[in-house]
């Protein structure tokens, strides 16, 4: 097979991509770059290269079965990565999620959903481990997109032709999710800043606030080399942690009795709860990169390992802040709890500014993930892309920022938008692909040669419990996908 090359990059943002490399431009590698080049990495020199590639490779392709880090992370550092990878606007929206679920029903559902998401992440780990055993010797696990493709490729014969399509589907869901995050960020920041401006007598339309922050969001999004975004992660993390603490302080003041809140909202609102909650929990793309980055990867998936402990902490924070947020503000709870804290106190205003600044910096990091997946194809298809890769890169980045800006300008209901993204994309990544992979591999293990050459016959290698369990997860995903999408679109239409 003849190898064709993409433009050779000069600064670490475009890579030579060979067509005879079967696993180019994968999603998980990009998430490795985003999630793991953080405060500790910037301090100790372990800032990770885009896509986990070798020094002579860039951020748009390559084989990359893991992270090339000179300083593997330990147990506690990896737990912090899990925490930081799951905390964002979704956390601040949990108060409204509890409003849509009810004060007693929502905590139970949040814990159950957290357990389900953790189980799905374990299924992905198991699938990646099984696939790794079928590949040439490597100390790294294949990432999310690679795992999905290879599971279908090594699965039953009737599913093998879907392998590349499934890989593409994972990348599409990741890109849509990341760009959806970026769209939510415009609304999140603008709503917080509008409250401050309004308090000081500067009354502007929310769309003007989005226009004001467009340039500050665009500039860091044009940075083409991930290592220069490390400072964004450092500042964003500090702002978010302080914001969570101060918001929680306001939320627990003078709480009313539980009897004043709805124990269960309504069946009509419940899909909105699920959409927001699954949006908040959608961190499954981090699992394999985090495991690959550990000094002792075996500590990641064990019973008291990083995944279980880290996600238990995340679930506790989501449940706790959502509970006190709804209990404190009731039917008036906003799409972000920062919008409920006082307008006239300096401490409260500082929270809005800190969180908005942290989210603004986080935009570039989330945006980087989607761009690194899409950019190689864009450069290849644009006629002059090979001769002017930098121009194509910057133009495409600017265009995609404007796309997220335009969507945010047209959908002002941030809470419904969060629920829509969660229902459409996060559900597929967190609740559909992992159980499907378990079933695909189980069916493959049950296949055995038939008497006719080139034909196989199947015997079930999957227990009844596994079938029932995975079907229940898939039915839950279908419920969230259909009802969450319908109700979110309805809320967007009525509240515009």
Short mmCIF file of C-alpha atoms in Angstrom, two decimals:
data_model
loop_
_atom_site.label_atom_id
_atom_site.label_comp_id
_atom_site.label_asym_id
_atom_site.label_seq_id
_atom_site.Cartn_x
_atom_site.Cartn_y
_atom_site.Cartn_z
CA UNK A 1 0.00 0.00 0.00
CA UNK A 2 1.37 3.38 -0.95
CA UNK A 3 1.90 5.87 1.83
CA UNK A 4 0.63 9.38 1.26
CA UNK A 5 1.69 12.15 3.57
CA UNK A 6 0.02 15.16 5.02
CA UNK A 7 2.00 18.42 5.19
CA UNK A 8 5.06 18.19 7.39
CA UNK A 9 4.47 20.41 10.37
CA UNK A 10 6.94 22.95 11.57
CA UNK A 11 5.70 23.77 15.05
CA UNK A 12 4.05 20.69 16.47
CA UNK A 13 0.49 21.18 15.34
CA UNK A 14 0.33 19.22 12.07
CA UNK A 15 1.76 15.81 11.52
CA UNK A 16 2.87 13.54 8.72
CA UNK A 17 0.04 11.03 8.48
CA UNK A 18 0.72 7.84 6.55
CA UNK A 19 -2.19 6.01 5.03
CA UNK A 20 -0.72 2.65 5.91
CA UNK A 21 -0.93 3.49 9.59
CA UNK A 22 -4.31 2.09 10.62
CA UNK A 23 -4.90 4.21 13.69
CA UNK A 24 -4.26 7.82 12.78
CA UNK A 25 -5.77 10.90 14.37
CA UNK A 26 -7.51 9.12 17.19
CA UNK A 27 -9.67 10.79 19.78
CA UNK A 28 -8.20 9.45 22.95
CA UNK A 29 -4.73 10.70 22.08
CA UNK A 30 -6.03 14.25 21.90
CA UNK A 31 -7.74 13.86 25.25
CA UNK A 32 -4.39 12.74 26.62
CA UNK A 33 -2.97 16.08 25.61
CA UNK A 34 -5.87 18.06 27.04
CA UNK A 35 -6.41 16.35 30.33
CA UNK A 36 -2.90 15.55 31.47
CA UNK A 37 -0.86 18.64 30.73
CA UNK A 38 -1.93 20.39 33.89
CA UNK A 39 -0.61 22.22 36.92
CA UNK A 40 1.66 19.45 38.09
CA UNK A 41 2.87 18.74 34.56
CA UNK A 42 3.75 22.36 33.98
CA UNK A 43 5.72 22.46 37.21
CA UNK A 44 7.66 19.22 36.86
CA UNK A 45 8.26 19.37 33.15
CA UNK A 46 5.91 16.56 32.21
CA UNK A 47 3.73 18.62 29.91
CA UNK A 48 2.45 16.11 27.37
CA UNK A 49 2.76 16.41 23.65
CA UNK A 50 -0.41 16.67 21.59
CA UNK A 51 -1.86 13.23 20.94
CA UNK A 52 0.88 11.59 22.95
CA UNK A 53 3.15 11.55 19.90
CA UNK A 54 6.88 11.27 19.70
CA UNK A 55 8.94 14.44 19.35
CA UNK A 56 9.16 14.12 15.58
CA UNK A 57 5.41 13.76 15.22
CA UNK A 58 2.76 16.42 15.41
CA UNK A 59 -0.69 16.73 16.80
CA UNK A 60 -2.80 15.50 13.96
CA UNK A 61 -2.06 11.82 13.56
CA UNK A 62 0.27 8.96 14.22
CA UNK A 63 -0.07 5.62 15.85
CA UNK A 64 0.34 6.67 19.45
CA UNK A 65 -0.84 3.91 21.74
CA UNK A 66 -0.37 6.06 24.76
CA UNK A 67 1.24 9.04 26.40
CA UNK A 68 4.89 9.82 25.97
CA UNK A 69 5.60 11.31 29.37
CA UNK A 70 8.94 11.44 31.13
CA UNK A 71 7.13 11.70 34.47
CA UNK A 72 4.36 9.10 34.86
CA UNK A 73 1.65 10.05 37.31
CA UNK A 74 1.13 8.43 40.69
CA UNK A 75 -2.12 7.38 42.36
CA UNK A 76 -3.03 10.77 43.88
CA UNK A 77 -2.06 12.79 40.81
CA UNK A 78 -4.25 10.63 38.60
CA UNK A 79 -7.21 11.05 40.95
CA UNK A 80 -6.73 14.81 40.65
CA UNK A 81 -6.75 14.46 36.86
CA UNK A 82 -10.07 12.59 37.05
CA UNK A 83 -11.49 15.31 39.29
CA UNK A 84 -10.36 18.13 37.03
CA UNK A 85 -11.49 16.28 33.91
CA UNK A 86 -15.06 15.95 35.20
CA UNK A 87 -15.56 19.36 36.81
CA UNK A 88 -16.91 22.17 34.65
CA UNK A 89 -20.22 23.86 33.76
CA UNK A 90 -21.96 20.52 34.22
CA UNK A 91 -21.19 20.62 37.94
CA UNK A 92 -22.68 24.11 38.33
CA UNK A 93 -25.77 22.95 36.41
CA UNK A 94 -26.50 20.11 38.86
CA UNK A 95 -28.76 22.38 40.93
CA UNK A 96 -31.08 22.76 37.96
CA UNK A 97 -30.75 19.03 37.26
CA UNK A 98 -32.04 18.32 40.78
CA UNK A 99 -34.89 20.76 40.17
CA UNK A 100 -35.85 18.68 37.12
CA UNK A 101 -35.59 15.43 39.08
CA UNK A 102 -36.73 16.26 42.60
CA UNK A 103 -34.99 16.64 45.95
CA UNK A 104 -35.31 12.96 46.94
CA UNK A 105 -35.31 11.25 43.55
CA UNK A 106 -32.31 13.11 42.10
CA UNK A 107 -29.70 12.00 44.69
CA UNK A 108 -30.66 8.36 44.17
CA UNK A 109 -30.58 8.69 40.39
CA UNK A 110 -27.26 10.57 40.48
CA UNK A 111 -25.61 7.81 42.52
CA UNK A 112 -27.07 5.10 40.27
CA UNK A 113 -26.02 6.99 37.15
CA UNK A 114 -22.55 7.46 38.61
CA UNK A 115 -22.26 3.72 39.29
CA UNK A 116 -23.44 2.95 35.75
CA UNK A 117 -20.91 5.35 34.23
CA UNK A 118 -18.11 3.88 36.35
CA UNK A 119 -19.11 0.38 35.25
CA UNK A 120 -19.10 1.49 31.61
CA UNK A 121 -15.62 2.91 32.08
CA UNK A 122 -14.49 -0.45 33.45
CA UNK A 123 -15.99 -2.14 30.40
CA UNK A 124 -13.87 0.14 28.21
CA UNK A 125 -10.77 -0.74 30.24
CA UNK A 126 -11.48 -4.46 29.87
CA UNK A 127 -12.08 -4.13 26.13
CA UNK A 128 -8.86 -2.19 25.67
CA UNK A 129 -6.93 -4.80 27.65
CA UNK A 130 -8.33 -7.65 25.54
CA UNK A 131 -7.54 -5.81 22.33
CA UNK A 132 -4.03 -5.02 23.54
CA UNK A 133 -3.38 -8.75 23.93
CA UNK A 134 -4.16 -9.22 20.23
CA UNK A 135 -1.74 -6.51 19.08
CA UNK A 136 2.06 -6.55 18.73
CA UNK A 137 3.90 -6.11 22.03
CA UNK A 138 3.28 -2.67 23.49
CA UNK A 139 3.30 -1.25 27.01
CA UNK A 140 0.43 1.11 26.17
CA UNK A 141 -3.26 0.45 25.75
CA UNK A 142 -5.12 1.53 22.59
CA UNK A 143 -7.21 4.65 23.10
CA UNK A 144 -10.99 5.01 22.90
CA UNK A 145 -11.38 5.28 19.12
CA UNK A 146 -8.75 2.61 18.48
CA UNK A 147 -10.37 0.27 20.99
CA UNK A 148 -13.78 0.60 19.34
CA UNK A 149 -12.36 0.06 15.86
CA UNK A 150 -10.24 -2.93 16.87
CA UNK A 151 -13.05 -4.57 18.84
CA UNK A 152 -15.20 -4.56 15.72
CA UNK A 153 -12.22 -5.57 13.59
CA UNK A 154 -11.54 -8.60 15.82
CA UNK A 155 -15.22 -9.25 16.50
CA UNK A 156 -17.65 -11.55 14.71
CA UNK A 157 -17.24 -11.60 10.94
CA UNK A 158 -20.58 -9.90 10.32
CA UNK A 159 -19.46 -6.86 12.36
CA UNK A 160 -15.92 -6.47 11.03
CA UNK A 161 -16.93 -4.30 8.08
CA UNK A 162 -18.26 -1.72 10.56
CA UNK A 163 -14.89 -1.20 12.28
CA UNK A 164 -13.85 2.02 10.53
CA UNK A 165 -17.37 3.41 10.67
CA UNK A 166 -17.45 2.87 14.44
CA UNK A 167 -14.11 4.61 14.84
CA UNK A 168 -15.45 7.52 12.82
CA UNK A 169 -18.59 7.58 14.97
CA UNK A 170 -16.53 7.86 18.17
CA UNK A 171 -14.53 10.74 16.71
CA UNK A 172 -17.69 12.51 15.54
CA UNK A 173 -19.34 12.17 18.95
CA UNK A 174 -16.18 13.47 20.64
CA UNK A 175 -15.96 16.46 18.28
CA UNK A 176 -19.64 17.35 18.62
CA UNK A 177 -19.40 16.99 22.39
CA UNK A 178 -16.30 19.18 22.65
CA UNK A 179 -17.72 21.87 20.37
CA UNK A 180 -20.95 21.62 22.35
CA UNK A 181 -18.96 22.31 25.50
CA UNK A 182 -17.47 25.36 23.79
CA UNK A 183 -20.93 26.60 22.82
CA UNK A 184 -22.14 26.21 26.40
CA UNK A 185 -19.09 28.17 27.58
CA UNK A 186 -20.21 31.26 25.63
CA UNK A 187 -23.58 31.26 27.38
CA UNK A 188 -22.11 30.38 30.78
CA UNK A 189 -19.60 33.23 30.75
CA UNK A 190 -22.00 35.79 29.29
CA UNK A 191 -24.73 35.13 31.84
CA UNK A 192 -22.31 35.52 34.75
CA UNK A 193 -20.78 38.71 33.39
CA UNK A 194 -24.20 40.20 32.60
CA UNK A 195 -25.18 39.98 36.27
CA UNK A 196 -22.09 41.96 37.26
CA UNK A 197 -22.57 44.56 34.51
CA UNK A 198 -26.25 44.94 35.41
CA UNK A 199 -25.42 45.52 39.08
CA UNK A 200 -23.15 48.42 38.15
CA UNK A 201 -25.78 49.95 35.86
CA UNK A 202 -24.41 48.76 32.51
CA UNK A 203 -27.38 47.03 30.89
CA UNK A 204 -26.50 45.17 27.70
CA UNK A 205 -28.24 42.41 25.80
CA UNK A 206 -26.83 38.95 26.49
CA UNK A 207 -25.83 38.66 22.82
CA UNK A 208 -23.65 41.75 23.17
CA UNK A 209 -21.89 40.12 26.11
CA UNK A 210 -21.16 37.11 23.90
CA UNK A 211 -19.77 39.45 21.26
CA UNK A 212 -17.57 41.15 23.87
CA UNK A 213 -15.96 37.88 24.93
CA UNK A 214 -15.54 36.59 21.35
CA UNK A 215 -12.05 38.03 20.85
CA UNK A 216 -10.72 36.93 24.30
CA UNK A 217 -11.99 33.42 23.50
CA UNK A 218 -10.65 33.43 19.93
CA UNK A 219 -7.07 34.46 20.68
CA UNK A 220 -6.01 31.50 22.88
CA UNK A 221 -7.95 29.20 20.53
CA UNK A 222 -5.47 30.11 17.76
CA UNK A 223 -2.55 28.62 19.70
CA UNK A 224 -1.41 25.66 17.59
CA UNK A 225 0.98 23.94 19.96
CA UNK A 226 -0.52 22.40 23.07
CA UNK A 227 2.46 23.04 25.33
CA UNK A 228 1.73 26.77 25.14
CA UNK A 229 -1.75 26.12 26.54
CA UNK A 230 -0.40 24.65 29.79
CA UNK A 231 -0.73 28.01 31.52
CA UNK A 232 -4.42 28.01 30.61
CA UNK A 233 -4.90 24.74 32.47
CA UNK A 234 -3.06 26.06 35.53
CA UNK A 235 -5.15 29.22 35.85
CA UNK A 236 -8.41 27.50 34.89
CA UNK A 237 -7.99 24.82 37.55
CA UNK A 238 -7.22 27.36 40.28
CA UNK A 239 -10.25 29.47 39.35
CA UNK A 240 -12.60 26.48 39.21
CA UNK A 241 -11.53 25.04 42.58
CA UNK A 242 -11.92 28.40 44.33
CA UNK A 243 -15.25 28.94 42.60
CA UNK A 244 -16.61 25.58 43.78
CA UNK A 245 -15.62 26.23 47.39
CA UNK A 246 -17.13 29.72 47.56
CA UNK A 247 -20.31 28.68 45.72
CA UNK A 248 -20.78 25.81 48.18
CA UNK A 249 -20.29 28.28 51.05
CA UNK A 250 -23.19 30.43 49.81
CA UNK A 251 -25.37 27.39 49.06
CA UNK A 252 -25.26 25.95 52.59
CA UNK A 253 -26.26 29.20 54.32
CA UNK A 254 -29.76 29.21 55.91
CA UNK A 255 -31.08 26.10 54.19
CA UNK A 256 -34.88 25.64 54.25
CA UNK A 257 -36.49 22.31 55.25
CA UNK A 258 -36.60 19.59 52.59
CA UNK A 259 -40.40 19.58 52.78
CA UNK A 260 -40.46 22.89 50.90
CA UNK A 261 -39.06 21.23 47.78
CA UNK A 262 -40.60 18.77 45.34
CA UNK A 263 -39.64 15.21 46.22
CA UNK A 264 -40.18 14.26 42.58
CA UNK A 265 -40.64 16.84 39.85
CA UNK A 266 -42.52 15.21 36.97
CA UNK A 267 -42.06 12.62 34.25
CA UNK A 268 -42.04 15.51 31.79
CA UNK A 269 -38.99 17.11 33.45
CA UNK A 270 -37.08 13.91 34.26
CA UNK A 271 -35.41 13.62 30.81
CA UNK A 272 -33.89 17.08 31.36
CA UNK A 273 -32.38 15.79 34.60
CA UNK A 274 -30.80 12.84 32.81
CA UNK A 275 -29.44 15.00 29.99
CA UNK A 276 -27.74 17.40 32.39
CA UNK A 277 -26.42 14.65 34.66
CA UNK A 278 -24.93 12.58 31.83
CA UNK A 279 -23.37 15.78 30.45
CA UNK A 280 -21.67 16.29 33.81
CA UNK A 281 -20.48 12.67 34.04
CA UNK A 282 -19.17 12.42 30.48
CA UNK A 283 -15.46 11.83 31.09
CA UNK A 284 -15.07 8.36 29.63
CA UNK A 285 -12.62 9.51 26.96
CA UNK A 286 -10.12 10.25 29.77
CA UNK A 287 -10.01 6.70 31.09
CA UNK A 288 -7.46 5.08 28.79
CA UNK A 289 -5.14 8.11 28.53
CA UNK A 290 -5.05 8.38 32.32
CA UNK A 291 -4.28 4.69 32.71
CA UNK A 292 -1.49 4.91 30.14
CA UNK A 293 0.03 7.87 31.98
CA UNK A 294 0.31 6.08 35.33
CA UNK A 295 3.55 4.81 36.79
CA UNK A 296 1.65 1.67 37.84
CA UNK A 297 -1.27 1.23 35.39
CA UNK A 298 -2.52 -1.78 37.33
CA UNK A 299 -3.57 0.63 40.11
CA UNK A 300 -6.11 2.30 37.84
CA UNK A 301 -8.85 -0.30 37.58
CA UNK A 302 -8.54 -2.32 40.80
CA UNK A 303 -11.35 -2.23 43.42
CA UNK A 304 -9.79 0.63 45.39
CA UNK A 305 -7.99 1.98 42.38
CA UNK A 306 -7.90 5.40 40.85
CA UNK A 307 -11.04 5.03 38.73
CA UNK A 308 -13.37 3.87 41.50
CA UNK A 309 -12.06 6.26 44.15
CA UNK A 310 -11.80 9.26 41.82
CA UNK A 311 -15.25 8.82 40.31
CA UNK A 312 -16.75 8.17 43.76
CA UNK A 313 -15.43 11.58 44.83
CA UNK A 314 -16.81 13.18 41.66
CA UNK A 315 -20.21 11.54 42.20
CA UNK A 316 -20.27 12.77 45.81
CA UNK A 317 -19.49 16.35 44.73
CA UNK A 318 -22.12 16.30 41.98
CA UNK A 319 -24.72 14.90 44.37
CA UNK A 320 -23.83 17.23 47.24
CA UNK A 321 -23.69 20.48 45.28
CA UNK A 322 -26.81 19.61 43.28
CA UNK A 323 -28.71 18.77 46.47
CA UNK A 324 -27.81 21.91 48.43
CA UNK A 325 -28.20 24.07 45.31
CA UNK A 326 -31.79 22.99 44.72
CA UNK A 327 -32.59 22.92 48.45
CA UNK A 328 -31.27 26.47 48.85
CA UNK A 329 -32.84 28.16 45.81
CA UNK A 330 -35.71 25.83 44.90
CA UNK A 331 -37.66 26.71 41.76
CA UNK A 332 -35.44 29.77 41.26
CA UNK A 333 -32.27 27.71 40.79
CA UNK A 334 -30.45 28.77 37.62
CA UNK A 335 -28.57 26.89 34.91
CA UNK A 336 -25.41 27.77 36.85
CA UNK A 337 -25.38 28.03 40.63
CA UNK A 338 -23.09 31.05 40.30
CA UNK A 339 -26.11 32.95 38.93
CA UNK A 340 -27.96 32.40 42.22
CA UNK A 341 -25.37 33.81 44.60
CA UNK A 342 -25.76 37.51 45.60
CA UNK A 343 -25.15 40.22 43.00
CA UNK A 344 -24.10 42.93 45.44
CA UNK A 345 -21.32 41.22 47.42
CA UNK A 346 -17.69 41.51 46.38
CA UNK A 347 -16.99 37.86 47.27
CA UNK A 348 -19.90 36.66 45.14
CA UNK A 349 -18.86 38.89 42.26
CA UNK A 350 -15.32 37.54 42.51
CA UNK A 351 -16.69 34.00 42.16
CA UNK A 352 -18.52 34.93 38.97
CA UNK A 353 -15.37 36.52 37.56
CA UNK A 354 -13.09 33.64 38.62
CA UNK A 355 -15.34 30.92 37.27
CA UNK A 356 -15.97 32.86 34.05
CA UNK A 357 -12.22 33.36 33.58
CA UNK A 358 -11.56 29.69 34.27
CA UNK A 359 -14.22 28.64 31.75
CA UNK A 360 -12.88 31.13 29.19
CA UNK A 361 -9.42 29.58 29.41
CA UNK A 362 -10.96 26.12 29.37
CA UNK A 363 -12.57 26.90 26.02
CA UNK A 364 -9.19 26.78 24.25
CA UNK A 365 -8.39 23.43 25.81
CA UNK A 366 -11.73 21.82 24.90
CA UNK A 367 -11.54 23.39 21.44
CA UNK A 368 -8.04 21.98 20.90
CA UNK A 369 -9.37 18.42 21.21
CA UNK A 370 -11.93 18.77 18.41
CA UNK A 371 -9.57 20.70 16.13
CA UNK A 372 -6.81 18.08 16.38
CA UNK A 373 -9.27 15.41 15.28
CA UNK A 374 -10.74 17.38 12.37
CA UNK A 375 -7.75 19.37 11.12
CA UNK A 376 -5.82 16.64 9.22
CA UNK A 377 -8.84 15.91 7.03
CA UNK A 378 -9.42 19.62 6.40
CA UNK A 379 -5.79 20.21 5.38
CA UNK A 380 -5.92 17.21 3.07
CA UNK A 381 -9.13 18.29 1.34
CA UNK A 382 -8.36 21.99 0.94
CA UNK A 383 -6.64 22.52 -2.39
CA UNK A 384 -3.80 24.72 -1.10
CA UNK A 385 -3.68 23.10 2.35
CA UNK A 386 -0.48 21.18 1.70
CA UNK A 387 1.41 24.30 0.67
CA UNK A 388 -0.08 26.62 3.31
CA UNK A 389 -0.89 24.43 6.35
CA UNK A 390 -0.55 27.27 8.87
CA UNK A 391 -3.00 29.49 6.98
CA UNK A 392 -5.50 26.64 6.69
CA UNK A 393 -5.04 25.80 10.37
CA UNK A 394 -5.67 29.33 11.64
CA UNK A 395 -8.54 29.93 9.22
CA UNK A 396 -10.24 26.70 10.26
CA UNK A 397 -9.81 27.49 13.96
CA UNK A 398 -11.31 30.95 13.48
CA UNK A 399 -14.21 29.51 11.50
CA UNK A 400 -15.02 26.89 14.16
CA UNK A 401 -14.90 29.47 16.98
CA UNK A 402 -17.37 31.56 14.99
CA UNK A 403 -19.57 28.48 14.53
CA UNK A 404 -19.78 27.91 18.29
CA UNK A 405 -20.39 31.64 18.77
CA UNK A 406 -23.24 31.62 16.24
CA UNK A 407 -24.89 28.61 17.87
CA UNK A 408 -24.58 30.22 21.31
CA UNK A 409 -26.13 33.44 19.96
CA UNK A 410 -29.09 31.48 18.62
CA UNK A 411 -29.61 29.23 21.68
CA UNK A 412 -29.71 31.36 24.82
CA UNK A 413 -31.12 28.66 27.10
CA UNK A 414 -27.86 27.31 28.55
CA UNK A 415 -29.52 24.72 30.77
CA UNK A 416 -31.49 23.18 27.91
CA UNK A 417 -28.40 23.26 25.68
CA UNK A 418 -26.41 21.34 28.31
CA UNK A 419 -29.18 18.76 28.51
CA UNK A 420 -29.34 18.48 24.71
CA UNK A 421 -25.60 17.85 24.35
CA UNK A 422 -25.72 15.31 27.15
CA UNK A 423 -28.65 13.45 25.61
CA UNK A 424 -27.31 13.49 22.05
CA UNK A 425 -23.59 12.80 22.44
CA UNK A 426 -22.54 12.08 26.01
CA UNK A 427 -25.06 9.24 26.22
CA UNK A 428 -23.51 7.46 23.26
CA UNK A 429 -19.95 7.78 24.52
CA UNK A 430 -20.68 6.88 28.14
CA UNK A 431 -23.53 4.36 27.90
CA UNK A 432 -23.67 2.89 24.39
CA UNK A 433 -20.18 2.02 23.18
CA UNK A 434 -18.86 0.26 26.34
CA UNK A 435 -21.65 -2.36 26.67
CA UNK A 436 -21.62 -2.87 22.90
CA UNK A 437 -17.88 -3.59 23.06
CA UNK A 438 -18.42 -6.17 25.81
CA UNK A 439 -21.07 -7.91 23.71
CA UNK A 440 -18.97 -7.76 20.53
CA UNK A 441 -15.94 -9.33 22.23
CA UNK A 442 -18.12 -11.92 23.95
CA UNK A 443 -19.66 -12.94 20.64
CA UNK A 444 -16.19 -13.12 19.07
CA UNK A 445 -14.98 -15.44 21.84
CA UNK A 446 -17.97 -17.67 21.16
CA UNK A 447 -17.23 -18.04 17.46
CA UNK A 448 -15.55 -21.26 16.36
CA UNK A 449 -14.57 -22.63 12.91
CA UNK A 450 -17.29 -24.49 11.03
CA UNK A 451 -16.77 -27.46 8.75
CA UNK A 452 -16.96 -25.27 5.65
CA UNK A 453 -13.69 -23.37 5.07
CA UNK A 454 -13.98 -19.62 5.62
CA UNK A 455 -17.23 -19.96 7.57
CA UNK A 456 -17.69 -19.67 11.31
CA UNK A 457 -20.44 -20.75 13.62
CA UNK A 458 -21.29 -19.08 16.92
CA UNK A 459 -21.75 -20.42 20.40
CA UNK A 460 -22.72 -18.06 23.18
CA UNK A 461 -19.80 -16.96 25.37
CA UNK A 462 -21.98 -14.37 27.11
CA UNK A 463 -23.93 -15.18 30.25
CA UNK A 464 -27.59 -14.33 30.66
CA UNK A 465 -26.65 -11.81 33.35
CA UNK A 466 -24.29 -9.97 30.99
CA UNK A 467 -26.94 -9.86 28.27
CA UNK A 468 -29.60 -8.53 30.66
CA UNK A 469 -27.25 -6.02 32.27
CA UNK A 470 -26.02 -4.59 28.98
CA UNK A 471 -29.49 -4.48 27.47
CA UNK A 472 -30.67 -2.50 30.51
CA UNK A 473 -27.81 -0.01 30.06
CA UNK A 474 -28.60 0.33 26.36
CA UNK A 475 -32.30 0.84 27.09
CA UNK A 476 -31.39 3.56 29.61
CA UNK A 477 -29.20 5.18 26.95
CA UNK A 478 -32.05 5.00 24.44
CA UNK A 479 -34.46 6.55 26.95
CA UNK A 480 -32.07 9.43 27.68
CA UNK A 481 -31.24 9.90 24.00
CA UNK A 482 -34.84 10.08 22.78
CA UNK A 483 -36.66 11.78 25.65
CA UNK A 484 -33.75 14.04 26.60
CA UNK A 485 -33.36 15.27 23.04
CA UNK A 486 -37.10 15.89 22.60
CA UNK A 487 -37.55 17.69 25.92
CA UNK A 488 -34.36 19.74 25.49
CA UNK A 489 -35.41 20.91 22.03
CA UNK A 490 -38.86 21.74 23.39
CA UNK A 491 -37.32 23.77 26.25
CA UNK A 492 -35.03 25.60 23.83
CA UNK A 493 -37.97 26.43 21.55
CA UNK A 494 -40.17 27.75 24.36
CA UNK A 495 -37.54 29.76 26.23
CA UNK A 496 -35.84 31.51 23.35
#
